[in-house]
Amino acid sequence: MPSPPLAWWMGILLLLFSPPALAATTMDEACLSSLRLSLVDPDNSLRNWTKANFEAPCNGFTSYLTGVTCNNGRVYKLALSGLSLGGAISPFVANCSNLQSLDLSSNQISGSITPEISALLNLAVLNLSANRLSGAIPPQLALCAYLNVIDLHANLLSGQIPDQLGLLVRLSSFDVSYNRLEGPIPVLLANRSGVETAAPRFNASSFVGNPDLYGYPLPPMRGKGLSVLSIVGIGLGSGLLSLVLSFTGVCIWLRVTERTAMMAADDGKISHLMPEY
């Protein structure tokens, strides 16, 4: 697991050696300012994400920042869906330590899912769907024990689904459809209706659109089929072999026939030259 960024450790030090209110504000400021730097905003939707507002992002339960919701003076929800945002997800988002919902869906954000999200121990909703995120799904997300929703559909994610995600007992919504994932679906995500009937079981719609993903509730792994070129090659090879064998057989038959005829002719000559007694 990658080490947390330097700013994250600086935030921890501020939290330890600063008054609680000041420490919380500093952590949120570091989170929001770094996130703004990592994002590209072609439509200027984040025009009020300024340094002045970062210094006091929350005023009780309100915020002047677009997409930011506060609770008791702390940032607890980021909702920046459908704003045509590009760029990447900053690892410094881990500084929003009180964050419970992170929604960056329906944008053009690329790069990987930063594993530092696992430091958001209060996170309940993670929606990064309909972006251009690539790379593997971080297994460290299993450290966010309060996660109820993981929505990563319609990205470019690859690799296997981490088995560790099946340990998230509160998970009630899970969607990784239409990516480039491969390998078996973890058993604990495919069928979690064991002892506790209230535990959810995610159906095929959570996994479709990944051609190399297999296992319940999707069909089992299929053997690698032959390509069209291979089938054509086998057919041509078989036909050529049959032709060669047929030609060889005809040649042998002609040779045998010719030899038989010659032997018969020789017998006739000998019988003609032999004197009669």
CSV table of N, CA and C in Angstrom, one decimal, residues 44-188:
chain,number,residue,atom,x,y,z
A,44,ASN,N,-16.0,26.4,-15.7
A,44,ASN,CA,-15.9,27.3,-14.6
A,44,ASN,C,-17.0,27.1,-13.5
A,45,SER,N,-17.3,25.8,-13.4
A,45,SER,CA,-18.4,25.4,-12.4
A,45,SER,C,-17.9,25.6,-10.9
A,46,LEU,N,-16.6,25.6,-10.7
A,46,LEU,CA,-16.0,25.7,-9.4
A,46,LEU,C,-15.4,27.1,-9.2
A,47,ARG,N,-16.0,28.1,-9.8
A,47,ARG,CA,-15.5,29.5,-9.7
A,47,ARG,C,-15.4,30.0,-8.3
A,48,ASN,N,-16.3,29.5,-7.4
A,48,ASN,CA,-16.2,30.0,-6.0
A,48,ASN,C,-15.3,29.2,-5.1
A,49,TRP,N,-14.6,28.2,-5.7
A,49,TRP,CA,-13.6,27.4,-5.0
A,49,TRP,C,-12.3,28.3,-4.9
A,50,THR,N,-12.3,29.3,-4.1
A,50,THR,CA,-11.2,30.2,-4.0
A,50,THR,C,-10.5,30.0,-2.7
A,51,LYS,N,-9.3,30.6,-2.6
A,51,LYS,CA,-8.5,30.5,-1.4
A,51,LYS,C,-9.2,31.1,-0.2
A,52,ALA,N,-9.9,32.2,-0.4
A,52,ALA,CA,-10.6,32.8,0.7
A,52,ALA,C,-11.7,31.9,1.3
A,53,ASN,N,-12.4,31.2,0.4
A,53,ASN,CA,-13.4,30.3,0.8
A,53,ASN,C,-12.8,29.0,1.4
A,54,PHE,N,-11.7,28.6,0.9
A,54,PHE,CA,-11.0,27.4,1.5
A,54,PHE,C,-10.6,27.6,2.9
A,55,GLU,N,-10.3,28.8,3.3
A,55,GLU,CA,-9.8,29.1,4.7
A,55,GLU,C,-11.0,28.9,5.7
A,56,ALA,N,-12.2,29.1,5.2
A,56,ALA,CA,-13.4,28.8,6.1
A,56,ALA,C,-14.4,28.1,5.3
A,57,PRO,N,-14.2,26.9,4.9
A,57,PRO,CA,-15.1,26.2,4.0
A,57,PRO,C,-16.5,26.0,4.6
A,58,CYS,N,-16.6,25.9,5.9
A,58,CYS,CA,-17.9,25.7,6.5
A,58,CYS,C,-18.3,26.8,7.5
A,59,ASN,N,-19.5,27.1,7.6
A,59,ASN,CA,-20.1,28.0,8.6
A,59,ASN,C,-21.2,27.2,9.2
A,60,GLY,N,-20.9,26.4,10.2
A,60,GLY,CA,-21.9,25.6,10.8
A,60,GLY,C,-22.3,24.5,9.9
A,61,PHE,N,-23.6,24.6,9.4
A,61,PHE,CA,-24.1,23.6,8.4
A,61,PHE,C,-24.1,24.0,7.0
A,62,THR,N,-23.6,25.2,6.7
A,62,THR,CA,-23.6,25.8,5.4
A,62,THR,C,-22.2,25.9,4.8
A,63,SER,N,-22.1,26.1,3.5
A,63,SER,CA,-20.9,26.3,2.8
A,63,SER,C,-21.1,27.2,1.6
A,64,TYR,N,-20.1,28.0,1.3
A,64,TYR,CA,-20.2,28.8,0.1
A,64,TYR,C,-19.6,28.1,-1.1
A,65,LEU,N,-19.1,27.0,-1.0
A,65,LEU,CA,-18.4,26.2,-2.1
A,65,LEU,C,-19.4,25.3,-2.8
A,66,THR,N,-19.4,25.4,-4.1
A,66,THR,CA,-20.3,24.6,-4.9
A,66,THR,C,-20.1,23.1,-4.6
A,67,GLY,N,-21.1,22.4,-4.4
A,67,GLY,CA,-21.0,20.9,-4.2
A,67,GLY,C,-20.6,20.5,-2.8
A,68,VAL,N,-20.4,21.4,-1.9
A,68,VAL,CA,-19.9,21.1,-0.6
A,68,VAL,C,-21.0,21.2,0.4
A,69,THR,N,-21.2,20.2,1.3
A,69,THR,CA,-22.2,20.2,2.3
A,69,THR,C,-21.5,20.0,3.6
A,70,CYS,N,-21.9,20.8,4.6
A,70,CYS,CA,-21.2,20.8,5.9
A,70,CYS,C,-22.1,20.2,7.0
A,71,ASN,N,-21.5,19.7,8.0
A,71,ASN,CA,-22.2,19.3,9.2
A,71,ASN,C,-21.4,19.6,10.5
A,72,ASN,N,-21.9,20.5,11.3
A,72,ASN,CA,-21.3,20.9,12.5
A,72,ASN,C,-19.9,21.5,12.2
A,73,GLY,N,-19.7,22.3,11.2
A,73,GLY,CA,-18.5,22.9,10.9
A,73,GLY,C,-17.5,22.1,10.1
A,74,ARG,N,-17.8,20.9,9.7
A,74,ARG,CA,-16.9,20.0,8.9
A,74,ARG,C,-17.5,19.6,7.6
A,75,VAL,N,-16.7,19.5,6.6
A,75,VAL,CA,-17.1,19.0,5.3
A,75,VAL,C,-17.5,17.5,5.4
A,76,TYR,N,-18.7,17.2,5.1
A,76,TYR,CA,-19.1,15.8,5.2
A,76,TYR,C,-19.7,15.3,3.9
A,77,LYS,N,-19.8,16.1,2.9
A,77,LYS,CA,-20.4,15.6,1.6
A,77,LYS,C,-19.8,16.5,0.5
A,78,LEU,N,-19.3,15.8,-0.6
A,78,LEU,CA,-18.8,16.4,-1.8
A,78,LEU,C,-19.6,15.9,-2.9
A,79,ALA,N,-20.4,16.7,-3.6
A,79,ALA,CA,-21.2,16.3,-4.7
A,79,ALA,C,-20.9,17.2,-5.9
A,80,LEU,N,-20.1,16.6,-6.8
A,80,LEU,CA,-19.6,17.4,-8.0
A,80,LEU,C,-20.0,16.6,-9.3
A,81,SER,N,-21.2,16.1,-9.3
A,81,SER,CA,-21.6,15.2,-10.4
A,81,SER,C,-22.0,16.1,-11.6
A,82,GLY,N,-21.6,15.6,-12.8
A,82,GLY,CA,-22.1,16.2,-14.1
A,82,GLY,C,-21.6,17.6,-14.3
A,83,LEU,N,-20.4,17.9,-14.0
A,83,LEU,CA,-19.9,19.3,-14.2
A,83,LEU,C,-18.8,19.3,-15.2
A,84,SER,N,-18.7,18.3,-16.0
A,84,SER,CA,-17.7,18.2,-17.1
A,84,SER,C,-16.2,18.4,-16.6
A,85,LEU,N,-16.0,17.9,-15.4
A,85,LEU,CA,-14.7,18.1,-14.8
A,85,LEU,C,-13.7,17.0,-15.4
A,86,GLY,N,-12.5,17.5,-15.6
A,86,GLY,CA,-11.4,16.6,-16.0
A,86,GLY,C,-10.4,16.5,-14.9
A,87,GLY,N,-9.1,16.1,-15.3
A,87,GLY,CA,-8.1,16.0,-14.3
A,87,GLY,C,-8.1,14.7,-13.6
A,88,ALA,N,-7.7,14.7,-12.3
A,88,ALA,CA,-7.5,13.4,-11.6
A,88,ALA,C,-8.0,13.7,-10.1
A,89,ILE,N,-8.2,12.6,-9.4
A,89,ILE,CA,-8.6,12.6,-8.0
A,89,ILE,C,-7.3,12.8,-7.2
A,90,SER,N,-7.3,13.9,-6.4
A,90,SER,CA,-6.1,14.1,-5.6
A,90,SER,C,-6.0,13.2,-4.4
A,91,PRO,N,-4.9,12.7,-4.1
A,91,PRO,CA,-4.8,11.8,-2.9
A,91,PRO,C,-5.0,12.7,-1.6
A,92,PHE,N,-4.9,14.0,-1.7
A,92,PHE,CA,-5.1,14.8,-0.5
A,92,PHE,C,-6.6,14.9,-0.1
A,93,VAL,N,-7.5,14.3,-0.9
A,93,VAL,CA,-8.9,14.2,-0.5
A,93,VAL,C,-9.0,13.5,0.8
A,94,ALA,N,-8.0,12.7,1.2
A,94,ALA,CA,-8.0,12.0,2.5
A,94,ALA,C,-8.0,13.0,3.7
A,95,ASN,N,-7.6,14.2,3.4
A,95,ASN,CA,-7.6,15.2,4.5
A,95,ASN,C,-9.0,15.6,4.9
A,96,CYS,N,-10.0,15.4,4.1
A,96,CYS,CA,-11.4,15.6,4.5
A,96,CYS,C,-11.9,14.4,5.4
A,97,SER,N,-11.3,14.4,6.6
A,97,SER,CA,-11.4,13.2,7.4
A,97,SER,C,-12.8,12.9,7.9
A,98,ASN,N,-13.7,13.9,7.8
A,98,ASN,CA,-15.1,13.7,8.2
A,98,ASN,C,-16.1,13.4,7.1
A,99,LEU,N,-15.5,13.2,5.9
A,99,LEU,CA,-16.3,13.0,4.7
A,99,LEU,C,-17.1,11.7,4.8
A,100,GLN,N,-18.4,11.8,4.4
A,100,GLN,CA,-19.2,10.6,4.4
A,100,GLN,C,-19.8,10.3,3.0
A,101,SER,N,-19.7,11.2,2.1
A,101,SER,CA,-20.2,11.0,0.7
A,101,SER,C,-19.3,11.7,-0.2
A,102,LEU,N,-18.8,10.9,-1.2
A,102,LEU,CA,-17.9,11.5,-2.3
A,102,LEU,C,-18.5,11.1,-3.6
A,103,ASP,N,-19.1,12.1,-4.3
A,103,ASP,CA,-19.7,11.9,-5.6
A,103,ASP,C,-19.1,12.7,-6.7
A,104,LEU,N,-18.3,12.1,-7.5
A,104,LEU,CA,-17.6,12.8,-8.7
A,104,LEU,C,-18.1,12.2,-10.0
A,105,SER,N,-19.3,11.6,-10.0
A,105,SER,CA,-19.8,10.8,-11.2
A,105,SER,C,-20.1,11.7,-12.3
A,106,SER,N,-20.2,11.1,-13.5
A,106,SER,CA,-20.6,11.8,-14.8
A,106,SER,C,-19.7,13.0,-15.1
A,107,ASN,N,-18.4,12.7,-15.1
A,107,ASN,CA,-17.4,13.7,-15.5
A,107,ASN,C,-16.5,13.1,-16.5
A,108,GLN,N,-15.3,13.7,-16.6
A,108,GLN,CA,-14.2,13.2,-17.5
A,108,GLN,C,-12.9,13.0,-16.7
A,109,ILE,N,-13.1,12.6,-15.5
A,109,ILE,CA,-11.9,12.4,-14.6
A,109,ILE,C,-11.2,11.2,-15.0
A,110,SER,N,-9.8,11.3,-15.1
A,110,SER,CA,-9.0,10.1,-15.5
A,110,SER,C,-8.0,9.8,-14.4
A,111,GLY,N,-7.1,8.9,-14.8
A,111,GLY,CA,-6.1,8.4,-13.8
A,111,GLY,C,-6.7,7.3,-13.0
A,112,SER,N,-6.0,7.0,-11.9
A,112,SER,CA,-6.4,5.9,-11.1
A,112,SER,C,-7.3,6.3,-9.9
A,113,ILE,N,-7.9,5.3,-9.2
A,113,ILE,CA,-8.6,5.6,-8.0
A,113,ILE,C,-7.6,5.6,-6.9
A,114,THR,N,-7.3,6.8,-6.3
A,114,THR,CA,-6.3,6.9,-5.3
A,114,THR,C,-6.6,6.0,-4.1
A,115,PRO,N,-5.6,5.2,-3.7
A,115,PRO,CA,-5.9,4.3,-2.5
A,115,PRO,C,-6.0,5.1,-1.2
A,116,GLU,N,-5.6,6.4,-1.2
A,116,GLU,CA,-5.7,7.2,0.0
A,116,GLU,C,-7.1,7.5,0.4
A,117,ILE,N,-8.1,7.2,-0.5
A,117,ILE,CA,-9.5,7.3,-0.1
A,117,ILE,C,-9.8,6.4,1.1
A,118,SER,N,-9.0,5.3,1.3
A,118,SER,CA,-9.2,4.4,2.4
A,118,SER,C,-9.0,5.1,3.7
A,119,ALA,N,-8.4,6.3,3.8
A,119,ALA,CA,-8.2,7.0,5.0
A,119,ALA,C,-9.5,7.7,5.5
A,120,LEU,N,-10.5,7.7,4.6
A,120,LEU,CA,-11.8,8.3,4.9
A,120,LEU,C,-12.6,7.3,5.7
A,121,LEU,N,-12.4,7.1,6.9
A,121,LEU,CA,-13.0,6.0,7.7
A,121,LEU,C,-14.5,6.2,7.9
A,122,ASN,N,-15.0,7.4,7.7
A,122,ASN,CA,-16.5,7.6,7.8
A,122,ASN,C,-17.2,7.5,6.5
A,123,LEU,N,-16.5,7.2,5.4
A,123,LEU,CA,-17.1,7.3,4.1
A,123,LEU,C,-18.2,6.2,4.0
A,124,ALA,N,-19.4,6.6,3.6
A,124,ALA,CA,-20.5,5.7,3.4
A,124,ALA,C,-20.9,5.6,1.9
A,125,VAL,N,-20.7,6.6,1.1
A,125,VAL,CA,-21.0,6.6,-0.3
A,125,VAL,C,-19.8,7.0,-1.2
A,126,LEU,N,-19.5,6.1,-2.1
A,126,LEU,CA,-18.4,6.4,-3.1
A,126,LEU,C,-19.0,6.2,-4.5
A,127,ASN,N,-19.2,7.3,-5.2
A,127,ASN,CA,-19.7,7.3,-6.5
A,127,ASN,C,-18.7,8.0,-7.5
A,128,LEU,N,-18.0,7.1,-8.3
A,128,LEU,CA,-17.0,7.6,-9.2
A,128,LEU,C,-17.4,7.2,-10.6
A,129,SER,N,-18.7,6.9,-10.8
A,129,SER,CA,-19.2,6.3,-12.1
A,129,SER,C,-19.1,7.2,-13.2
A,130,ALA,N,-19.1,6.7,-14.5
A,130,ALA,CA,-19.2,7.4,-15.7
A,130,ALA,C,-18.1,8.5,-15.8
A,131,ASN,N,-16.8,8.0,-15.6
A,131,ASN,CA,-15.7,8.8,-15.8
A,131,ASN,C,-14.7,8.1,-16.8
A,132,ARG,N,-13.4,8.4,-16.7
A,132,ARG,CA,-12.4,7.7,-17.5
A,132,ARG,C,-11.3,7.1,-16.6
A,133,LEU,N,-11.7,6.7,-15.4
A,133,LEU,CA,-10.8,6.1,-14.5
A,133,LEU,C,-10.2,4.8,-15.0
A,134,SER,N,-8.9,4.6,-14.8
A,134,SER,CA,-8.3,3.4,-15.2
A,134,SER,C,-7.5,2.7,-14.1
A,135,GLY,N,-6.9,1.6,-14.4
A,135,GLY,CA,-6.1,0.9,-13.4
A,135,GLY,C,-7.0,0.0,-12.5
A,136,ALA,N,-6.4,-0.5,-11.4
A,136,ALA,CA,-7.1,-1.5,-10.6
A,136,ALA,C,-8.0,-0.8,-9.5
A,137,ILE,N,-8.9,-1.5,-9.1
A,137,ILE,CA,-9.7,-1.1,-7.9
A,137,ILE,C,-8.9,-1.3,-6.6
A,138,PRO,N,-8.6,-0.3,-5.9
A,138,PRO,CA,-7.8,-0.5,-4.7
A,138,PRO,C,-8.4,-1.4,-3.7
A,139,PRO,N,-7.7,-2.5,-3.2
A,139,PRO,CA,-8.3,-3.3,-2.2
A,139,PRO,C,-8.4,-2.6,-0.9
A,140,GLN,N,-7.6,-1.5,-0.7
A,140,GLN,CA,-7.7,-0.7,0.5
A,140,GLN,C,-9.0,-0.1,0.8
A,141,LEU,N,-9.9,0.0,-0.2
A,141,LEU,CA,-11.3,0.5,0.0
A,141,LEU,C,-12.0,-0.3,1.1
A,142,ALA,N,-11.6,-1.5,1.3
A,142,ALA,CA,-12.2,-2.4,2.4
A,142,ALA,C,-12.0,-1.8,3.8
A,143,LEU,N,-11.0,-0.9,3.9
A,143,LEU,CA,-10.8,-0.3,5.2
A,143,LEU,C,-11.9,0.7,5.6
A,144,CYS,N,-12.7,1.2,4.6
A,144,CYS,CA,-13.8,2.1,4.8
A,144,CYS,C,-15.0,1.2,5.2
A,145,ALA,N,-15.0,0.9,6.5
A,145,ALA,CA,-16.0,-0.1,7.0
A,145,ALA,C,-17.4,0.3,6.9
A,146,TYR,N,-17.7,1.6,6.8
A,146,TYR,CA,-19.1,2.1,6.7
A,146,TYR,C,-19.6,2.3,5.3
A,147,LEU,N,-18.9,1.8,4.3
A,147,LEU,CA,-19.3,2.0,3.0
A,147,LEU,C,-20.6,1.2,2.7
A,148,ASN,N,-21.6,2.0,2.3
A,148,ASN,CA,-22.9,1.4,1.9
A,148,ASN,C,-23.0,1.3,0.4
A,149,VAL,N,-22.4,2.2,-0.3
A,149,VAL,CA,-22.5,2.3,-1.8
A,149,VAL,C,-21.1,2.5,-2.4
A,150,ILE,N,-20.9,1.6,-3.4
A,150,ILE,CA,-19.7,1.7,-4.3
A,150,ILE,C,-20.2,1.6,-5.7
A,151,ASP,N,-20.1,2.7,-6.4
A,151,ASP,CA,-20.5,2.8,-7.8
A,151,ASP,C,-19.4,3.2,-8.7
A,152,LEU,N,-18.8,2.3,-9.4
A,152,LEU,CA,-17.7,2.5,-10.3
A,152,LEU,C,-18.0,2.2,-11.8
A,153,HIS,N,-19.3,2.1,-12.1
A,153,HIS,CA,-19.6,1.6,-13.4
A,153,HIS,C,-19.2,2.6,-14.5
A,154,ALA,N,-19.1,2.1,-15.8
A,154,ALA,CA,-18.8,3.0,-16.9
A,154,ALA,C,-17.5,3.7,-16.8
A,155,ASN,N,-16.4,3.0,-16.5
A,155,ASN,CA,-15.1,3.5,-16.5
A,155,ASN,C,-14.2,2.6,-17.3
A,156,LEU,N,-12.9,2.7,-17.1
A,156,LEU,CA,-11.9,1.9,-17.9
A,156,LEU,C,-11.1,1.1,-16.9
A,157,LEU,N,-11.7,0.7,-15.8
A,157,LEU,CA,-11.0,-0.1,-14.7
A,157,LEU,C,-10.6,-1.4,-15.2
A,158,SER,N,-9.4,-1.9,-14.8
A,158,SER,CA,-9.0,-3.2,-15.2
A,158,SER,C,-8.5,-4.1,-14.0
A,159,GLY,N,-8.1,-5.3,-14.3
A,159,GLY,CA,-7.7,-6.2,-13.2
A,159,GLY,C,-8.8,-6.9,-12.6
A,160,GLN,N,-8.6,-7.5,-11.5
A,160,GLN,CA,-9.7,-8.3,-10.8
A,160,GLN,C,-10.4,-7.4,-9.7
A,161,ILE,N,-11.6,-7.9,-9.4
A,161,ILE,CA,-12.3,-7.2,-8.3
A,161,ILE,C,-11.7,-7.7,-7.0
A,162,PRO,N,-11.2,-6.9,-6.1
A,162,PRO,CA,-10.6,-7.3,-4.9
A,162,PRO,C,-11.5,-8.2,-4.0
A,163,ASP,N,-11.0,-9.3,-3.5
A,163,ASP,CA,-11.8,-10.1,-2.6
A,163,ASP,C,-12.2,-9.4,-1.4
A,164,GLN,N,-11.3,-8.5,-0.9
A,164,GLN,CA,-11.5,-7.8,0.3
A,164,GLN,C,-12.8,-7.0,0.4
A,165,LEU,N,-13.3,-6.6,-0.8
A,165,LEU,CA,-14.5,-5.8,-0.8
A,165,LEU,C,-15.7,-6.6,-0.3
A,166,GLY,N,-15.6,-7.9,-0.4
A,166,GLY,CA,-16.7,-8.8,0.1
A,166,GLY,C,-16.8,-8.7,1.6
A,167,LEU,N,-15.8,-8.2,2.3
A,167,LEU,CA,-15.9,-8.1,3.7
A,167,LEU,C,-16.6,-6.9,4.2
A,168,LEU,N,-17.1,-6.0,3.3
A,168,LEU,CA,-17.8,-4.8,3.7
A,168,LEU,C,-19.2,-5.2,4.0
A,169,VAL,N,-19.5,-5.4,5.3
A,169,VAL,CA,-20.8,-6.0,5.7
A,169,VAL,C,-22.0,-5.0,5.5
A,170,ARG,N,-21.7,-3.7,5.4
A,170,ARG,CA,-22.7,-2.7,5.3
A,170,ARG,C,-23.1,-2.4,3.8
A,171,LEU,N,-22.3,-3.0,2.9
A,171,LEU,CA,-22.4,-2.7,1.5
A,171,LEU,C,-23.8,-3.2,1.0
A,172,SER,N,-24.6,-2.2,0.5
A,172,SER,CA,-25.9,-2.5,0.0
A,172,SER,C,-26.1,-2.3,-1.5
A,173,SER,N,-25.2,-1.5,-2.1
A,173,SER,CA,-25.2,-1.2,-3.5
A,173,SER,C,-23.8,-1.2,-4.1
A,174,PHE,N,-23.6,-2.1,-5.1
A,174,PHE,CA,-22.3,-2.3,-5.7
A,174,PHE,C,-22.4,-2.4,-7.2
A,175,ASP,N,-21.7,-1.6,-7.9
A,175,ASP,CA,-21.8,-1.6,-9.4
A,175,ASP,C,-20.5,-1.3,-10.0
A,176,VAL,N,-19.9,-2.3,-10.7
A,176,VAL,CA,-18.7,-2.2,-11.5
A,176,VAL,C,-18.9,-2.6,-12.9
A,177,SER,N,-20.1,-2.5,-13.4
A,177,SER,CA,-20.5,-2.8,-14.8
A,177,SER,C,-19.8,-1.9,-15.8
A,178,TYR,N,-19.6,-2.5,-17.0
A,178,TYR,CA,-19.0,-1.7,-18.1
A,178,TYR,C,-17.7,-1.1,-17.8
A,179,ASN,N,-16.7,-2.0,-17.5
A,179,ASN,CA,-15.4,-1.7,-17.3
A,179,ASN,C,-14.5,-2.7,-18.1
A,180,ARG,N,-13.3,-2.9,-17.7
A,180,ARG,CA,-12.4,-3.9,-18.4
A,180,ARG,C,-11.9,-4.9,-17.3
A,181,LEU,N,-12.8,-5.2,-16.4
A,181,LEU,CA,-12.4,-6.1,-15.3
A,181,LEU,C,-12.3,-7.5,-15.8
A,182,GLU,N,-11.5,-8.4,-15.1
A,182,GLU,CA,-11.4,-9.7,-15.5
A,182,GLU,C,-11.3,-10.6,-14.3
A,183,GLY,N,-11.3,-11.9,-14.6
A,183,GLY,CA,-11.2,-12.9,-13.5
A,183,GLY,C,-12.5,-13.3,-12.8
A,184,PRO,N,-12.4,-14.0,-11.7
A,184,PRO,CA,-13.6,-14.5,-11.1
A,184,PRO,C,-14.3,-13.4,-10.2
A,185,ILE,N,-15.6,-13.4,-10.1
A,185,ILE,CA,-16.3,-12.5,-9.2
A,185,ILE,C,-16.1,-13.1,-7.8
A,186,PRO,N,-15.7,-12.2,-6.8
A,186,PRO,CA,-15.5,-12.7,-5.4
A,186,PRO,C,-16.8,-13.3,-4.9
A,187,VAL,N,-16.7,-14.5,-4.2
A,187,VAL,CA,-17.9,-15.2,-3.8
A,187,VAL,C,-18.7,-14.3,-2.8
A,188,LEU,N,-18.1,-13.6,-2.0
A,188,LEU,CA,-18.8,-12.8,-1.0
A,188,LEU,C,-19.6,-11.6,-1.6
